[in-house]
Tab-separated table of C-alpha atoms in Angstrom:
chain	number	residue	atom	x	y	z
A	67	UNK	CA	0.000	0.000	0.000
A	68	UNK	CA	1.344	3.537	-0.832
A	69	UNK	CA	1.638	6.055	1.320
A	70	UNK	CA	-1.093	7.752	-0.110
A	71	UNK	CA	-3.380	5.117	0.307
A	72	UNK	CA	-2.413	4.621	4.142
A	73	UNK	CA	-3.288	8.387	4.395
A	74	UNK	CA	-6.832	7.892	2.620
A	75	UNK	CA	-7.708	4.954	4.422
A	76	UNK	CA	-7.050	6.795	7.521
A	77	UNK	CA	-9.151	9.690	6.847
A	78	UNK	CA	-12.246	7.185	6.040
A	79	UNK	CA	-11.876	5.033	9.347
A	80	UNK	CA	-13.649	5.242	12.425
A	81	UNK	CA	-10.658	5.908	14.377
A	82	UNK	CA	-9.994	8.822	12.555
A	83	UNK	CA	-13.442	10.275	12.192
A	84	UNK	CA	-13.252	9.919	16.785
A	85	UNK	CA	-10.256	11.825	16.399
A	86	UNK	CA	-11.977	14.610	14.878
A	87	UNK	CA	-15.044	14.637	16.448
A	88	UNK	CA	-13.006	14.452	19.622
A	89	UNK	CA	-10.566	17.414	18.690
A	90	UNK	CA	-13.943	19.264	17.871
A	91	UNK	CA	-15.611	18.412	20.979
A	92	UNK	CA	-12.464	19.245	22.954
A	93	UNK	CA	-12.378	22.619	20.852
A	94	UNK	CA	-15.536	23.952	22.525
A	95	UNK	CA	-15.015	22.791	25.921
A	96	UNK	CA	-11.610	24.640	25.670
A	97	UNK	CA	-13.207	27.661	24.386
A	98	UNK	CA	-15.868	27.847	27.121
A	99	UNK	CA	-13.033	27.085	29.615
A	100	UNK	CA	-10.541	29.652	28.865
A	101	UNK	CA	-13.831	32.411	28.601
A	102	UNK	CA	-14.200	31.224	32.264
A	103	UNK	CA	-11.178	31.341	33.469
A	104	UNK	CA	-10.270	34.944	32.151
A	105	UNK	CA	-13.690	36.500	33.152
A	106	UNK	CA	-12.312	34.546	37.067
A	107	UNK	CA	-9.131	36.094	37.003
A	108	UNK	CA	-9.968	39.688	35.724
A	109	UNK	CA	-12.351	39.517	38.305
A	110	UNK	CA	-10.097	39.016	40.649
A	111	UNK	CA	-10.914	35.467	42.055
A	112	UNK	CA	-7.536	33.273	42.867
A	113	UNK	CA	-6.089	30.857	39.958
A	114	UNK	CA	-7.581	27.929	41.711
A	115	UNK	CA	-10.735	28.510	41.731
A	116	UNK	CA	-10.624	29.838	38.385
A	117	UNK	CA	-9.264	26.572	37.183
A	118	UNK	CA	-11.631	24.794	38.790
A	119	UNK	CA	-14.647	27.033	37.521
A	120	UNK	CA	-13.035	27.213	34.293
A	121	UNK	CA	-12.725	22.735	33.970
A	122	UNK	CA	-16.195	22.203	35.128
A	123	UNK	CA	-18.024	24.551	32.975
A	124	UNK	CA	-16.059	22.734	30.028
A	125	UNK	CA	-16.100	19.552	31.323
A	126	UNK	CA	-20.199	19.698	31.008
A	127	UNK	CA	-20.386	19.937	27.413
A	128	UNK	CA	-17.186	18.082	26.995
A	129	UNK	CA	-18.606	14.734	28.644
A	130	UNK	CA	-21.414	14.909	26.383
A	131	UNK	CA	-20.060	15.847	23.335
A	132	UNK	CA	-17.623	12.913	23.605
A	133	UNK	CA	-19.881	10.007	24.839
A	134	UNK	CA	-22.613	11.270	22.148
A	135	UNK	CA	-20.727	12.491	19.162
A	136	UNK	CA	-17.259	11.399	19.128
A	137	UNK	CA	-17.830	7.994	20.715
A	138	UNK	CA	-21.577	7.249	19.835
A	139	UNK	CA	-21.913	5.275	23.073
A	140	UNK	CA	-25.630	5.528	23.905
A	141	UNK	CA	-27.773	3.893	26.471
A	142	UNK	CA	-27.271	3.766	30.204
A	143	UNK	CA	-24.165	5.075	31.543
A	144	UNK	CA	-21.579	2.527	32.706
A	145	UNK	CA	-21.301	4.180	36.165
A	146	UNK	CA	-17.526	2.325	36.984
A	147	UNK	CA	-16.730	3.090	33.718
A	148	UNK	CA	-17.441	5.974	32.499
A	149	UNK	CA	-18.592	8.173	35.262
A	150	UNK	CA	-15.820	6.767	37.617
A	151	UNK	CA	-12.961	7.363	34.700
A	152	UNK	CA	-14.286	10.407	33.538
A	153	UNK	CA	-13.482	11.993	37.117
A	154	UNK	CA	-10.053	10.251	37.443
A	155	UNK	CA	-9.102	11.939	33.863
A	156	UNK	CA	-10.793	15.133	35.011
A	157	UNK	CA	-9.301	15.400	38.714
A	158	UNK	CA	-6.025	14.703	37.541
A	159	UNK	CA	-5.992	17.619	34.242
A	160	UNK	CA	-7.534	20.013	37.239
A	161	UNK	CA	-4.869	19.427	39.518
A	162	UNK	CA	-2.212	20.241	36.367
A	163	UNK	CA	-3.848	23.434	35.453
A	164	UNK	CA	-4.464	24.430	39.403
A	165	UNK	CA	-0.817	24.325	39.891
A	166	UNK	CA	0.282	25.509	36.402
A	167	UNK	CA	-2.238	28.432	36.879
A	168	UNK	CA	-0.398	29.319	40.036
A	169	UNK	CA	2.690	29.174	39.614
A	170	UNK	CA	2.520	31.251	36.488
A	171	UNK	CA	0.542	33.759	38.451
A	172	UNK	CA	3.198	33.895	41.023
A	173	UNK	CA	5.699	34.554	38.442
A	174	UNK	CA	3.533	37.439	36.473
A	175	UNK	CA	2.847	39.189	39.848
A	176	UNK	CA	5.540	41.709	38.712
A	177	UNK	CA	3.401	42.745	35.563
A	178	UNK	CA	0.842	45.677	36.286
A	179	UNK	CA	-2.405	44.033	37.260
A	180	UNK	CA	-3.989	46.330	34.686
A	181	UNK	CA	-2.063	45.218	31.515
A	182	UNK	CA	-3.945	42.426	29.333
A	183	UNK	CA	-0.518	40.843	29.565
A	184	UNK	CA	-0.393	38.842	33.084
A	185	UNK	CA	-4.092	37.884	32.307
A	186	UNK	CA	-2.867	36.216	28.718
A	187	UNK	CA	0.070	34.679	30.122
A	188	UNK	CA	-1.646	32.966	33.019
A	189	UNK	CA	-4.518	32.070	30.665
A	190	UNK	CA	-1.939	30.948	28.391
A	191	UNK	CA	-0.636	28.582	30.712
A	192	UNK	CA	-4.069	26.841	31.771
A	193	UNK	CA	-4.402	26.608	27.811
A	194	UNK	CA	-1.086	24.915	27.754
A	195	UNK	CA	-1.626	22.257	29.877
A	196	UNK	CA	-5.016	21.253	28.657
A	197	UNK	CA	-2.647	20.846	25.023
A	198	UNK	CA	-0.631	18.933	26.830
A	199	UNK	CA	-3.298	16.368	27.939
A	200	UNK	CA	-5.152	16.603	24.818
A	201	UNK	CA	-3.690	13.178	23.493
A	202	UNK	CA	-3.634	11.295	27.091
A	203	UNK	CA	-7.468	12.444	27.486
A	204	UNK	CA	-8.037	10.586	24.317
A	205	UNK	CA	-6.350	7.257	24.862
A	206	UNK	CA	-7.824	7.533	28.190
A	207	UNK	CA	-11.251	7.968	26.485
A	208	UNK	CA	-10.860	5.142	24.046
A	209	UNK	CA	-9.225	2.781	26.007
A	210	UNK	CA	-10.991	2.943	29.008
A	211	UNK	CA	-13.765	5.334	29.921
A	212	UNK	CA	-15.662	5.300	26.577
A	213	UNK	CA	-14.725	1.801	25.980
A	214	UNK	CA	-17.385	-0.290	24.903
A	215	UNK	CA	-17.048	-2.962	27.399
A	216	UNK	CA	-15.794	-3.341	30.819
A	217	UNK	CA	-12.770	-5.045	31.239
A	218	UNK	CA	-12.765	-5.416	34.785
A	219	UNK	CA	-16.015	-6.766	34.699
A	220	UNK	CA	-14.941	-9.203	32.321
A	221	UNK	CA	-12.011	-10.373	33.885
A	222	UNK	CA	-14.119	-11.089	37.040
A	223	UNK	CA	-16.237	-13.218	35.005
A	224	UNK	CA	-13.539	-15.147	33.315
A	225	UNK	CA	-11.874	-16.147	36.975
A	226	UNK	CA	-15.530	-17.132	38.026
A	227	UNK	CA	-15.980	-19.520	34.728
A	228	UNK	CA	-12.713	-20.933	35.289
A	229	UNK	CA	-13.016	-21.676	39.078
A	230	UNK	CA	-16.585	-23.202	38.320
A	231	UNK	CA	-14.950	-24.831	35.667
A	232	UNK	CA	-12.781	-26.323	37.830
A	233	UNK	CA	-14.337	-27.291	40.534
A	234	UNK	CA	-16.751	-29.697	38.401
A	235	UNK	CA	-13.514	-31.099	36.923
A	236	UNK	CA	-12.537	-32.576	40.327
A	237	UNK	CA	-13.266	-35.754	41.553
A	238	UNK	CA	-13.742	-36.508	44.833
């Protein structure tokens, strides 16, 4: 196959159609996010709870524009799963930006509070690290939150069979 073809087959698969519905969905959560966040910090509120405010009013349409659009799971939501995983993935990027967000506000604090510079640079920096986790959010996502079965579940139910299995293989 030529290299050409690799690239067109990619662009027709599923995988790459999640990728950009993803990178969409991601897109507006981001936007909402870093519209937050500024509005926090002009307003004075401290870079933590700005980054909190800022990740939950993205995270809302970013849950469901992932588990609707980009991976089309539908149906009742696998609590352990998906709900469970979705915080892990969440709690952990929130703790990132939190401490990014600071510490790039305690560098700026030498900038005029009234210059549109120390609010872009500490937005910047929120913006940063969500880039950063952009591509371990998504094999997070497809791996494991949005998966379409549960693995653990699974497993459980494999070491069940095979002790049953077992057990009526004896003899006494």
């Amino acid at each position: 196959m030529l290299p050409g073809d690799r690239i067109q087959a990619l662009r027709r698969s599923a995988l790459a159609g999640r990728i950009t519905r993803y990178a969409l969905g991601s897109a507006v959560a981001l936007l909402t996010s870093i519209v937050v966040f500024a509005l926090l910090y002009v307003a004075g509120v401290g870079t933590t709870a700005d980054s909190v405010a800022a990740f939950v009013a993205g995270a809302v349409p970013n849950w469901i524009l992932n588990r609707r659009w980009a991976w089309r799971v539908k149906g009742r939501v696998a609590f352990g799963r998906e709900i469970f995983g979705y915080l892990v993935v969440s709690a952990l990027a929130l703790v990132l930006s939190s401490l990014a967000t600071g510490w790039t506000s305690s560098q700026v604090k030498s900038i005029p509070a009234h210059h549109g510079i120390r609010v872009a640079l500490v937005t910047l920096s929120y913006v940063l690290v969500q880039g950063v986790l952009f591509v371990a959010k998504f094999v997070a996502y497809e791996h494991w939150v949005f998966y379409g079965r549960s693995r653990v579940r699974a497993a459980l139910r494999s070491r069940r069979q095979v002790w049953s299995a077992a057990r009526a293989n004896r003899t006494p």
